[in-house]
Amino acid sequence: MTPDWHLTLGARVDYVNVDGKKDLDLTDYGEGTSTLKGSISSVEFLPSATVTYNITPDITSYDKVSRGYLAGGFDYATSVTDEQFKYDPEYSMNYELGMKSSWLEKSLTANVAAFY
């Protein structure tokens, strides 16, 4: 952009392909046995952008925006039906504002960041 301003673009691709299976023994409840099965398959594009400004040669500020993703999965602990066994993925928009600095001829570094 300019000598003091920088733009960094990035991206991740997250690929998930998982099968889950849980055997249940409900004979104590008069239900017999059963098997829960599920499958998860997804491809997620996760972009990010960072704008950096060099305030001085030793002090830099930055702003970052990115998309977050946590893959869905299987609840092996408490599920007793197919509907309960599989859970959905989670998505987020992440915002970060920060500053990085060097002091005392680069012998001391001080950084601060705020996330939302």
GROMACS .gro file of C-alpha atoms in nm, residues 3-110:
model
  108
    3PRO     CA    1   0.593   0.215   0.304
    4ASP     CA    2   0.413   0.251   0.642
    5TRP     CA    3   0.086   0.069   0.558
    6HIS     CA    4   0.061  -0.302   0.475
    7LEU     CA    5  -0.229  -0.526   0.378
    8THR     CA    6  -0.203  -0.900   0.430
    9LEU     CA    7  -0.470  -1.133   0.293
   10GLY     CA    8  -0.488  -1.496   0.394
   11ALA     CA    9  -0.710  -1.798   0.378
   12ARG     CA   10  -0.740  -2.148   0.515
   13VAL     CA   11  -0.939  -2.435   0.377
   14ASP     CA   12  -1.060  -2.678   0.640
   15TYR     CA   13  -1.165  -3.022   0.517
   16VAL     CA   14  -1.348  -3.263   0.748
   17ASN     CA   15  -1.463  -3.614   0.664
   18VAL     CA   16  -1.548  -3.818   0.974
   19ASP     CA   17  -1.771  -4.113   1.054
   20GLY     CA   18  -1.896  -4.183   1.405
   21LYS     CA   19  -2.046  -4.491   1.566
   22LYS     CA   20  -2.171  -4.556   1.918
   23ASP     CA   21  -2.306  -4.887   2.048
   24LEU     CA   22  -2.578  -4.856   2.312
   25ASP     CA   23  -2.681  -5.117   2.565
   26LEU     CA   24  -3.023  -5.019   2.698
   27THR     CA   25  -3.121  -5.361   2.830
   28ASP     CA   26  -3.145  -5.218   3.182
   29TYR     CA   27  -3.428  -4.997   3.050
   30GLY     CA   28  -3.605  -5.272   2.857
   31GLU     CA   29  -3.496  -5.133   2.521
   32GLY     CA   30  -3.227  -5.381   2.410
   33THR     CA   31  -2.924  -5.267   2.214
   34SER     CA   32  -2.881  -5.027   1.926
   35THR     CA   33  -2.612  -4.848   1.730
   36LEU     CA   34  -2.593  -4.477   1.658
   37LYS     CA   35  -2.417  -4.378   1.337
   38GLY     CA   36  -2.333  -4.047   1.177
   39SER     CA   37  -2.118  -3.893   0.908
   40ILE     CA   38  -1.974  -3.543   0.873
   41SER     CA   39  -1.826  -3.410   0.551
   42SER     CA   40  -1.752  -3.043   0.489
   43VAL     CA   41  -1.511  -2.804   0.321
   44GLU     CA   42  -1.486  -2.457   0.475
   45PHE     CA   43  -1.314  -2.148   0.330
   46LEU     CA   44  -1.180  -1.925   0.610
   47PRO     CA   45  -1.052  -1.585   0.488
   48SER     CA   46  -0.858  -1.327   0.687
   49ALA     CA   47  -0.733  -0.972   0.632
   50THR     CA   48  -0.481  -0.771   0.833
   51VAL     CA   49  -0.397  -0.402   0.799
   52THR     CA   50  -0.066  -0.300   0.960
   53TYR     CA   51   0.064   0.053   1.018
   54ASN     CA   52   0.424   0.126   1.117
   55ILE     CA   53   0.385   0.422   1.353
   56THR     CA   54   0.762   0.436   1.399
   57PRO     CA   55   1.032   0.182   1.311
   58ASP     CA   56   0.982   0.036   1.662
   59ILE     CA   57   0.601   0.062   1.701
   60THR     CA   58   0.347  -0.116   1.481
   61SER     CA   59  -0.030  -0.128   1.512
   62TYR     CA   60  -0.257  -0.378   1.339
   63ASP     CA   61  -0.622  -0.465   1.281
   64LYS     CA   62  -0.725  -0.815   1.180
   65VAL     CA   63  -1.056  -0.969   1.075
   66SER     CA   64  -1.095  -1.343   1.019
   67ARG     CA   65  -1.360  -1.609   0.994
   68GLY     CA   66  -1.343  -1.890   1.249
   69TYR     CA   67  -1.478  -2.243   1.231
   70LEU     CA   68  -1.511  -2.536   1.469
   71ALA     CA   69  -1.611  -2.859   1.298
   72GLY     CA   70  -1.920  -3.044   1.409
   73GLY     CA   71  -1.880  -3.380   1.573
   74PHE     CA   72  -2.032  -3.660   1.772
   75ASP     CA   73  -2.156  -3.670   2.131
   76TYR     CA   74  -2.032  -4.005   2.256
   77ALA     CA   75  -2.103  -3.924   2.621
   78THR     CA   76  -2.474  -3.849   2.650
   79SER     CA   77  -2.652  -3.920   2.321
   80VAL     CA   78  -2.915  -4.194   2.299
   81THR     CA   79  -3.075  -4.105   1.961
   82ASP     CA   80  -2.936  -4.039   1.613
   83GLU     CA   81  -3.053  -3.677   1.637
   84GLN     CA   82  -2.853  -3.622   1.958
   85PHE     CA   83  -2.545  -3.807   1.837
   86LYS     CA   84  -2.430  -3.555   1.574
   87TYR     CA   85  -2.382  -3.185   1.648
   88ASP     CA   86  -2.345  -2.894   1.405
   89PRO     CA   87  -2.035  -2.685   1.334
   90GLU     CA   88  -1.983  -2.342   1.487
   91TYR     CA   89  -1.880  -2.026   1.299
   92SER     CA   90  -1.746  -1.693   1.421
   93MET     CA   91  -1.617  -1.361   1.295
   94ASN     CA   92  -1.301  -1.272   1.485
   95TYR     CA   93  -1.169  -0.918   1.533
   96GLU     CA   94  -0.826  -0.830   1.671
   97LEU     CA   95  -0.670  -0.491   1.736
   98GLY     CA   96  -0.315  -0.470   1.861
   99MET     CA   97   0.017  -0.296   1.891
  100LYS     CA   98   0.373  -0.434   1.895
  101SER     CA   99   0.669  -0.230   2.013
  102SER     CA  100   1.040  -0.252   2.087
  103TRP     CA  101   1.217  -0.035   2.346
  104LEU     CA  102   1.566   0.023   2.488
  105GLU     CA  103   1.744  -0.057   2.161
  106LYS     CA  104   1.524  -0.365   2.106
  107SER     CA  105   1.611  -0.521   2.443
  108LEU     CA  106   1.250  -0.485   2.566
  109THR     CA  107   0.940  -0.588   2.374
  110ALA     CA  108   0.590  -0.483   2.473
   0.00000   0.00000   0.00000
